[in-house]
mmCIF file of C-alpha atoms and ligand atoms in Angstrom:
data_model
loop_
_atom_site.group_PDB
_atom_site.id
_atom_site.type_symbol
_atom_site.label_atom_id
_atom_site.label_comp_id
_atom_site.label_asym_id
_atom_site.label_seq_id
_atom_site.Cartn_x
_atom_site.Cartn_y
_atom_site.Cartn_z
ATOM 1 C CA MET A 1 -28.127 -20.160 34.497
ATOM 2 C CA THR A 2 -26.174 -18.139 37.053
ATOM 3 C CA THR A 3 -23.763 -15.443 35.971
ATOM 4 C CA GLN A 4 -20.921 -17.631 37.212
ATOM 5 C CA GLN A 5 -21.634 -20.330 34.640
ATOM 6 C CA THR A 6 -22.352 -18.151 31.637
ATOM 7 C CA PRO A 7 -19.483 -17.476 29.252
ATOM 8 C CA ALA A 8 -17.906 -14.029 29.288
ATOM 9 C CA ILE A 9 -19.045 -13.445 25.718
ATOM 10 C CA HIS A 10 -21.568 -15.302 23.596
ATOM 11 C CA VAL A 11 -22.251 -14.259 20.022
ATOM 12 C CA HIS A 12 -24.839 -15.922 17.810
ATOM 13 C CA GLY A 13 -25.857 -15.231 14.231
ATOM 14 C CA LEU A 14 -24.516 -11.697 14.203
ATOM 15 C CA LYS A 15 -25.078 -9.810 10.957
ATOM 16 C CA LYS A 16 -24.157 -6.267 10.041
ATOM 17 C CA SER A 17 -24.184 -4.399 6.758
ATOM 18 C CA TYR A 18 -23.110 -0.871 5.949
ATOM 19 C CA LYS A 19 -25.583 -0.061 3.154
ATOM 20 C CA GLU A 20 -24.987 -2.823 0.581
ATOM 21 C CA LEU A 21 -21.646 -3.891 2.100
ATOM 22 C CA ARG A 22 -22.332 -7.095 4.049
ATOM 23 C CA VAL A 23 -19.551 -7.070 6.617
ATOM 24 C CA LEU A 24 -20.805 -9.652 9.137
ATOM 25 C CA ARG A 25 -22.823 -12.485 7.612
ATOM 26 C CA GLY A 26 -23.590 -14.654 10.616
ATOM 27 C CA VAL A 27 -20.854 -14.578 13.242
ATOM 28 C CA ASP A 28 -20.899 -17.093 16.094
ATOM 29 C CA PHE A 29 -18.398 -17.569 18.910
ATOM 30 C CA THR A 30 -18.081 -17.969 22.651
ATOM 31 C CA VAL A 31 -15.362 -16.694 24.952
ATOM 32 C CA ALA A 32 -14.779 -18.477 28.261
ATOM 33 C CA ARG A 33 -14.304 -16.430 31.408
ATOM 34 C CA GLY A 34 -10.723 -15.567 32.220
ATOM 35 C CA SER A 35 -9.437 -16.552 28.795
ATOM 36 C CA ILE A 36 -7.713 -14.622 26.023
ATOM 37 C CA PHE A 37 -9.567 -14.847 22.736
ATOM 38 C CA ALA A 38 -8.010 -13.533 19.533
ATOM 39 C CA LEU A 39 -10.147 -12.456 16.622
ATOM 40 C CA LEU A 40 -7.919 -12.599 13.594
ATOM 41 C CA GLY A 41 -8.639 -11.103 10.196
ATOM 42 C CA SER A 42 -7.286 -9.011 7.357
ATOM 43 C CA ASN A 43 -7.891 -5.292 6.942
ATOM 44 C CA GLY A 44 -11.592 -4.715 6.524
ATOM 45 C CA ALA A 45 -12.622 -8.194 7.693
ATOM 46 C CA GLY A 46 -14.973 -6.686 10.274
ATOM 47 C CA LYS A 47 -12.990 -7.054 13.510
ATOM 48 C CA THR A 48 -13.636 -3.500 14.704
ATOM 49 C CA THR A 49 -17.282 -3.889 13.720
ATOM 50 C CA VAL A 50 -17.578 -6.937 16.017
ATOM 51 C CA VAL A 51 -15.853 -5.089 18.864
ATOM 52 C CA LYS A 52 -18.121 -2.053 18.418
ATOM 53 C CA ILE A 53 -21.233 -4.220 18.558
ATOM 54 C CA LEU A 54 -19.997 -6.051 21.679
ATOM 55 C CA SER A 55 -19.146 -2.775 23.391
ATOM 56 C CA THR A 56 -22.600 -1.294 22.508
ATOM 57 C CA LEU A 57 -21.211 1.433 20.235
ATOM 58 C CA LEU A 58 -22.952 -0.035 17.215
ATOM 59 C CA LYS A 59 -26.147 -2.069 16.730
ATOM 60 C CA ALA A 60 -26.176 -5.348 14.848
ATOM 61 C CA ASP A 61 -28.808 -5.866 12.139
ATOM 62 C CA THR A 62 -29.709 -9.309 13.473
ATOM 63 C CA GLY A 63 -28.332 -11.920 15.839
ATOM 64 C CA THR A 64 -27.632 -11.815 19.540
ATOM 65 C CA ALA A 65 -24.621 -10.994 21.640
ATOM 66 C CA ARG A 66 -24.330 -11.369 25.385
ATOM 67 C CA VAL A 67 -21.451 -9.873 27.344
ATOM 68 C CA HIS A 68 -20.993 -10.808 31.006
ATOM 69 C CA GLY A 69 -24.471 -12.346 30.785
ATOM 70 C CA PHE A 70 -26.090 -9.136 29.503
ATOM 71 C CA ASP A 71 -27.692 -8.602 26.122
ATOM 72 C CA VAL A 72 -25.860 -5.867 24.194
ATOM 73 C CA ALA A 73 -29.082 -4.601 22.613
ATOM 74 C CA THR A 74 -31.442 -4.579 25.594
ATOM 75 C CA GLN A 75 -29.047 -4.270 28.559
ATOM 76 C CA ALA A 76 -26.479 -1.888 27.120
ATOM 77 C CA ALA A 77 -25.865 -0.026 30.379
ATOM 78 C CA ASP A 78 -25.065 -3.277 32.227
ATOM 79 C CA VAL A 79 -22.738 -4.323 29.411
ATOM 80 C CA ARG A 80 -20.921 -0.979 29.585
ATOM 81 C CA GLU A 81 -20.362 -1.403 33.301
ATOM 82 C CA SER A 82 -18.780 -4.807 32.706
ATOM 83 C CA ILE A 83 -16.290 -3.869 30.014
ATOM 84 C CA SER A 84 -13.606 -1.532 28.915
ATOM 85 C CA LEU A 85 -12.512 -0.839 25.397
ATOM 86 C CA THR A 86 -9.113 0.156 24.129
ATOM 87 C CA GLY A 87 -9.659 1.260 20.586
ATOM 88 C CA GLN A 88 -7.471 1.020 17.545
ATOM 89 C CA PHE A 89 -6.426 4.625 18.152
ATOM 90 C CA ALA A 90 -5.228 5.615 21.619
ATOM 91 C CA ALA A 91 -7.492 7.821 23.720
ATOM 92 C CA VAL A 92 -4.895 9.361 26.024
ATOM 93 C CA ASP A 93 -4.655 13.110 26.574
ATOM 94 C CA GLU A 94 -1.324 14.418 25.254
ATOM 95 C CA ILE A 95 -1.168 17.515 27.412
ATOM 96 C CA LEU A 96 -1.538 15.678 30.690
ATOM 97 C CA SER A 97 1.100 13.466 32.239
ATOM 98 C CA GLY A 98 0.587 9.711 32.323
ATOM 99 C CA ARG A 99 -0.262 9.896 35.999
ATOM 100 C CA GLU A 100 -2.728 12.755 35.470
ATOM 101 C CA ASN A 101 -4.513 10.764 32.772
ATOM 102 C CA LEU A 102 -4.948 7.840 35.167
ATOM 103 C CA VAL A 103 -6.077 10.037 38.063
ATOM 104 C CA LEU A 104 -8.606 11.739 35.787
ATOM 105 C CA VAL A 105 -10.226 8.473 34.746
ATOM 106 C CA ALA A 106 -10.279 7.194 38.357
ATOM 107 C CA ARG A 107 -12.017 10.433 39.406
ATOM 108 C CA LEU A 108 -14.539 10.150 36.583
ATOM 109 C CA ARG A 109 -15.363 6.669 37.841
ATOM 110 C CA HIS A 110 -15.799 8.012 41.397
ATOM 111 C CA LEU A 111 -13.177 5.691 42.845
ATOM 112 C CA LYS A 112 -11.561 6.190 46.214
ATOM 113 C CA ASP A 113 -7.929 7.304 46.275
ATOM 114 C CA PRO A 114 -7.322 8.014 42.569
ATOM 115 C CA GLY A 115 -3.655 8.787 43.272
ATOM 116 C CA ALA A 116 -2.981 5.343 44.717
ATOM 117 C CA ILE A 117 -4.801 3.676 41.814
ATOM 118 C CA ALA A 118 -2.698 5.688 39.354
ATOM 119 C CA ASP A 119 0.565 4.798 41.085
ATOM 120 C CA GLU A 120 -0.289 1.115 41.228
ATOM 121 C CA LEU A 121 -1.082 1.038 37.493
ATOM 122 C CA LEU A 122 2.036 3.019 36.581
ATOM 123 C CA ALA A 123 4.110 0.451 38.437
ATOM 124 C CA ARG A 124 2.279 -2.461 36.842
ATOM 125 C CA PHE A 125 2.924 -1.137 33.340
ATOM 126 C CA SER A 126 6.530 -0.036 33.964
ATOM 127 C CA LEU A 127 5.613 3.633 33.648
ATOM 128 C CA THR A 128 6.556 4.856 37.121
ATOM 129 C CA GLU A 129 9.550 6.848 35.896
ATOM 130 C CA ALA A 130 7.654 8.369 32.975
ATOM 131 C CA GLY A 131 4.503 8.970 35.028
ATOM 132 C CA GLY A 132 5.190 12.659 35.669
ATOM 133 C CA ARG A 133 5.967 13.500 32.051
ATOM 134 C CA LYS A 134 3.508 14.769 29.458
ATOM 135 C CA VAL A 135 2.142 11.979 27.284
ATOM 136 C CA ALA A 136 3.222 14.025 24.244
ATOM 137 C CA THR A 137 6.785 12.902 25.050
ATOM 138 C CA TYR A 138 5.910 9.159 25.240
ATOM 139 C CA SER A 139 6.871 6.565 22.660
ATOM 140 C CA GLY A 140 4.127 4.590 20.891
ATOM 141 C CA GLY A 141 4.644 1.613 23.197
ATOM 142 C CA MET A 142 4.405 3.746 26.318
ATOM 143 C CA ARG A 143 1.173 5.333 25.081
ATOM 144 C CA ARG A 144 -0.306 1.964 24.318
ATOM 145 C CA ARG A 145 0.581 0.665 27.789
ATOM 146 C CA LEU A 146 -0.911 3.788 29.346
ATOM 147 C CA ASP A 147 -4.023 3.323 27.241
ATOM 148 C CA ILE A 148 -4.396 -0.271 28.476
ATOM 149 C CA ALA A 149 -3.705 0.841 32.061
ATOM 150 C CA MET A 150 -6.481 3.445 31.750
ATOM 151 C CA SER A 151 -8.910 0.828 30.553
ATOM 152 C CA LEU A 152 -8.281 -1.251 33.690
ATOM 153 C CA ILE A 153 -9.378 1.404 36.147
ATOM 154 C CA GLY A 154 -12.328 0.052 38.086
ATOM 155 C CA ASN A 155 -11.355 -3.562 37.307
ATOM 156 C CA PRO A 156 -13.788 -4.419 34.520
ATOM 157 C CA PRO A 157 -14.168 -8.197 34.180
ATOM 158 C CA ILE A 158 -13.954 -8.076 30.378
ATOM 159 C CA ILE A 159 -11.682 -5.980 28.221
ATOM 160 C CA PHE A 160 -11.648 -5.444 24.482
ATOM 161 C CA LEU A 161 -8.349 -4.582 22.849
ATOM 162 C CA ASP A 162 -8.727 -3.597 19.209
ATOM 163 C CA GLU A 163 -5.353 -4.137 17.531
ATOM 164 C CA PRO A 164 -3.350 -3.405 20.676
ATOM 165 C CA THR A 165 0.049 -3.566 18.987
ATOM 166 C CA THR A 166 -0.482 -2.252 15.469
ATOM 167 C CA GLY A 167 2.275 0.216 14.666
ATOM 168 C CA LEU A 168 4.508 -0.742 17.579
ATOM 169 C CA ASP A 169 8.094 -1.927 17.292
ATOM 170 C CA PRO A 170 8.915 -5.517 18.344
ATOM 171 C CA GLN A 171 10.105 -4.528 21.809
ATOM 172 C CA ALA A 172 7.015 -2.433 22.540
ATOM 173 C CA ARG A 173 4.823 -5.279 21.276
ATOM 174 C CA ILE A 174 6.435 -7.638 23.761
ATOM 175 C CA GLU A 175 5.757 -5.148 26.562
ATOM 176 C CA VAL A 176 2.099 -4.963 25.599
ATOM 177 C CA TRP A 177 1.893 -8.762 25.346
ATOM 178 C CA GLN A 178 3.315 -9.024 28.845
ATOM 179 C CA ALA A 179 0.680 -6.600 30.129
ATOM 180 C CA VAL A 180 -2.101 -8.593 28.465
ATOM 181 C CA LYS A 181 -0.807 -11.875 29.909
ATOM 182 C CA GLU A 182 -0.771 -10.367 33.384
ATOM 183 C CA LEU A 183 -4.348 -9.227 32.957
ATOM 184 C CA ALA A 184 -5.525 -12.685 32.046
ATOM 185 C CA ALA A 185 -3.508 -14.192 34.889
ATOM 186 C CA GLN A 186 -5.569 -12.063 37.254
ATOM 187 C CA GLY A 187 -8.818 -13.413 35.848
ATOM 188 C CA THR A 188 -9.790 -10.705 33.354
ATOM 189 C CA THR A 189 -11.321 -11.955 30.118
ATOM 190 C CA VAL A 190 -9.594 -10.442 27.101
ATOM 191 C CA LEU A 191 -10.933 -10.262 23.566
ATOM 192 C CA LEU A 192 -8.322 -8.854 21.246
ATOM 193 C CA THR A 193 -8.285 -8.302 17.539
ATOM 194 C CA THR A 194 -5.138 -8.562 15.519
ATOM 195 C CA GLN A 195 -3.787 -8.963 12.019
ATOM 196 C CA TYR A 196 -0.660 -10.602 13.373
ATOM 197 C CA LEU A 197 -0.482 -14.362 13.523
ATOM 198 C CA ASP A 198 2.421 -14.301 15.961
ATOM 199 C CA GLU A 199 0.441 -12.104 18.325
ATOM 200 C CA ALA A 200 -2.399 -14.597 18.419
ATOM 201 C CA GLU A 201 0.163 -17.374 18.827
ATOM 202 C CA GLN A 202 1.815 -15.630 21.776
ATOM 203 C CA LEU A 203 -1.282 -14.634 23.643
ATOM 204 C CA ALA A 204 -4.454 -16.424 22.839
ATOM 205 C CA ASP A 205 -6.069 -19.446 24.469
ATOM 206 C CA ARG A 206 -8.348 -19.592 21.455
ATOM 207 C CA VAL A 207 -8.066 -18.084 18.017
ATOM 208 C CA ALA A 208 -10.937 -17.372 15.628
ATOM 209 C CA ILE A 209 -10.439 -16.256 12.057
ATOM 210 C CA LEU A 210 -12.984 -13.835 10.622
ATOM 211 C CA HIS A 211 -13.134 -14.057 6.864
ATOM 212 C CA GLU A 212 -15.784 -12.924 4.394
ATOM 213 C CA GLY A 213 -18.238 -12.194 7.147
ATOM 214 C CA ARG A 214 -17.981 -15.452 9.060
ATOM 215 C CA ILE A 215 -15.757 -17.225 11.555
ATOM 216 C CA ILE A 216 -14.068 -19.789 9.340
ATOM 217 C CA VAL A 217 -12.057 -21.508 12.079
ATOM 218 C CA ASN A 218 -12.114 -21.328 15.856
ATOM 219 C CA GLY A 219 -9.906 -23.362 18.131
ATOM 220 C CA THR A 220 -6.861 -23.554 20.325
ATOM 221 C CA LEU A 221 -3.522 -22.972 18.683
ATOM 222 C CA ALA A 222 -2.806 -26.711 18.798
ATOM 223 C CA GLU A 223 -6.133 -27.431 17.078
ATOM 224 C CA LEU A 224 -5.435 -24.852 14.398
ATOM 225 C CA LYS A 225 -1.980 -26.247 13.720
ATOM 226 C CA GLN A 226 -3.474 -29.694 13.217
ATOM 227 C CA LEU A 227 -5.412 -28.315 10.285
ATOM 228 C CA LEU A 228 -2.190 -28.293 8.295
ATOM 229 C CA PRO A 229 -0.033 -31.311 7.523
ATOM 230 C CA PRO A 230 3.302 -31.273 9.351
ATOM 231 C CA ALA A 231 6.055 -29.590 7.363
ATOM 232 C CA LYS A 232 8.692 -31.796 5.732
ATOM 233 C CA VAL A 233 12.055 -31.610 7.439
ATOM 234 C CA GLU A 234 14.640 -30.071 5.189
ATOM 235 C CA TYR A 235 18.378 -30.355 5.693
ATOM 236 C CA VAL A 236 19.128 -26.698 6.167
ATOM 237 C CA GLU A 237 20.299 -24.815 9.214
ATOM 238 C CA LYS A 238 17.525 -22.970 10.958
ATOM 239 C CA GLN A 239 17.998 -19.327 10.126
ATOM 240 C CA PRO A 240 17.049 -16.763 12.754
ATOM 241 C CA THR A 241 14.131 -14.570 11.780
ATOM 242 C CA LEU A 242 14.589 -10.860 11.271
ATOM 243 C CA GLU A 243 12.692 -10.403 14.501
ATOM 244 C CA ASP A 244 15.190 -12.654 16.367
ATOM 245 C CA VAL A 245 18.068 -10.592 14.977
ATOM 246 C CA PHE A 246 16.434 -7.294 15.815
ATOM 247 C CA LEU A 247 15.590 -8.336 19.356
ATOM 248 C CA THR A 248 19.042 -9.757 19.986
ATOM 249 C CA LEU A 249 20.719 -6.589 18.766
ATOM 250 C CA VAL A 250 18.520 -4.286 20.813
ATOM 251 C CA GLY A 251 19.084 -6.506 23.796
ATOM 252 C CA THR A 252 15.682 -7.794 24.809
ATOM 253 C CA LYS A 253 16.204 -11.429 23.953
ATOM 254 C CA ALA A 254 18.712 -13.691 25.605
HETATM 255 N N1 LIG B 301 -19.318 3.343 9.415
HETATM 256 C C1 LIG B 301 -19.052 2.671 8.288
HETATM 257 N N2 LIG B 301 -19.682 2.959 7.141
HETATM 258 C C2 LIG B 301 -19.425 2.270 6.016
HETATM 259 N N3 LIG B 301 -18.533 1.251 5.930
HETATM 260 C C3 LIG B 301 -17.883 0.921 7.039
HETATM 261 C C4 LIG B 301 -18.085 1.600 8.298
HETATM 262 N N4 LIG B 301 -17.292 1.047 9.231
HETATM 263 C C5 LIG B 301 -16.618 0.078 8.606
HETATM 264 N N5 LIG B 301 -16.968 -0.019 7.303
HETATM 265 C C6 LIG B 301 -16.456 -0.999 6.324
HETATM 266 O O1 LIG B 301 -16.708 -2.289 6.854
HETATM 267 C C7 LIG B 301 -15.629 -3.174 6.601
HETATM 268 C C8 LIG B 301 -15.133 -3.730 7.938
HETATM 269 O O2 LIG B 301 -14.549 -2.686 8.691
HETATM 270 P P1 LIG B 301 -13.862 -2.946 10.109
HETATM 271 O O3 LIG B 301 -13.372 -1.635 10.566
HETATM 272 O O4 LIG B 301 -14.809 -3.674 10.993
HETATM 273 O O5 LIG B 301 -12.680 -3.914 9.687
HETATM 274 P P2 LIG B 301 -11.403 -4.386 10.515
HETATM 275 O O6 LIG B 301 -11.360 -5.871 10.410
HETATM 276 O O7 LIG B 301 -11.429 -3.781 11.866
HETATM 277 O O8 LIG B 301 -10.214 -3.770 9.644
HETATM 278 P P3 LIG B 301 -8.763 -3.186 10.104
HETATM 279 O O9 LIG B 301 -7.873 -4.378 10.236
HETATM 280 O O10 LIG B 301 -8.351 -2.337 8.941
HETATM 281 O O11 LIG B 301 -8.945 -2.412 11.362
HETATM 282 C C9 LIG B 301 -14.589 -2.359 5.844
HETATM 283 O O12 LIG B 301 -14.785 -2.608 4.472
HETATM 284 C C10 LIG B 301 -14.949 -0.927 6.161
HETATM 285 O O13 LIG B 301 -14.591 -0.059 5.118
HETATM 286 MG MG1 LIG B 302 -10.177 -2.498 12.895
#
């Protein structure tokens, strides 16, 4: 099989225990190239564990995982060159400005013209104005966008976003969602983990639910919705959600 035909990510029979705690009990899934795949699960379901195994930070007990056609256990260096990882906790340097953070990473990756790369990413993530300020002064949403921007330096074909919007307010979440959609539109494969159903609904081409160590469902949103019977129509006015109200009042929703 050529690299072109292989899926971006292929996971088969993955198991992982921490001592007697069996976190992954046989996880299987495939992520198509250029798609957004959401791994959904409650706290402690094992989402970060899956992401760590796929990004070669952690070894599985058994099973196989291939990322960009490379085996995570035997071709770890090739996997690392094909991915970037934005962890659950942001990795930006507070003392540097946003632009300096980006330039630093571009230098570390030996890229030509780090300044131009930084400016292009600042513009793409609506951080041009804030670019010269220390990250210590950024809001949570700005940090998260900077963190994602940093992970794109060098154009990795696959990116892992572990809970990209946890702790962000609704407006900042929408900004991050927009950034993720743009990534996928440019052909990057995105695997994201989330505890938020609406996030998966907004972003993902496919959604998989990790529960008690296994993927219990995996499908498109439409397929998942078909698992439930349609709701009965009730004769009540549709009330706006709290999120609708919040977004209308803060002025981000028409
Ligand atoms: N290094 C470790 N040693 C022991 N137990 C661990 C370790 N890492 C994770 N665990 C346990 O494994 C389980 C899965 O953890 P994991 O971080 O993968 O979950 P998660 O789905 O990412 O949760 P969250 O939504 O809270 O981020 C949890 O019960 C956690 O306490
Ligand atoms: Mg986690």
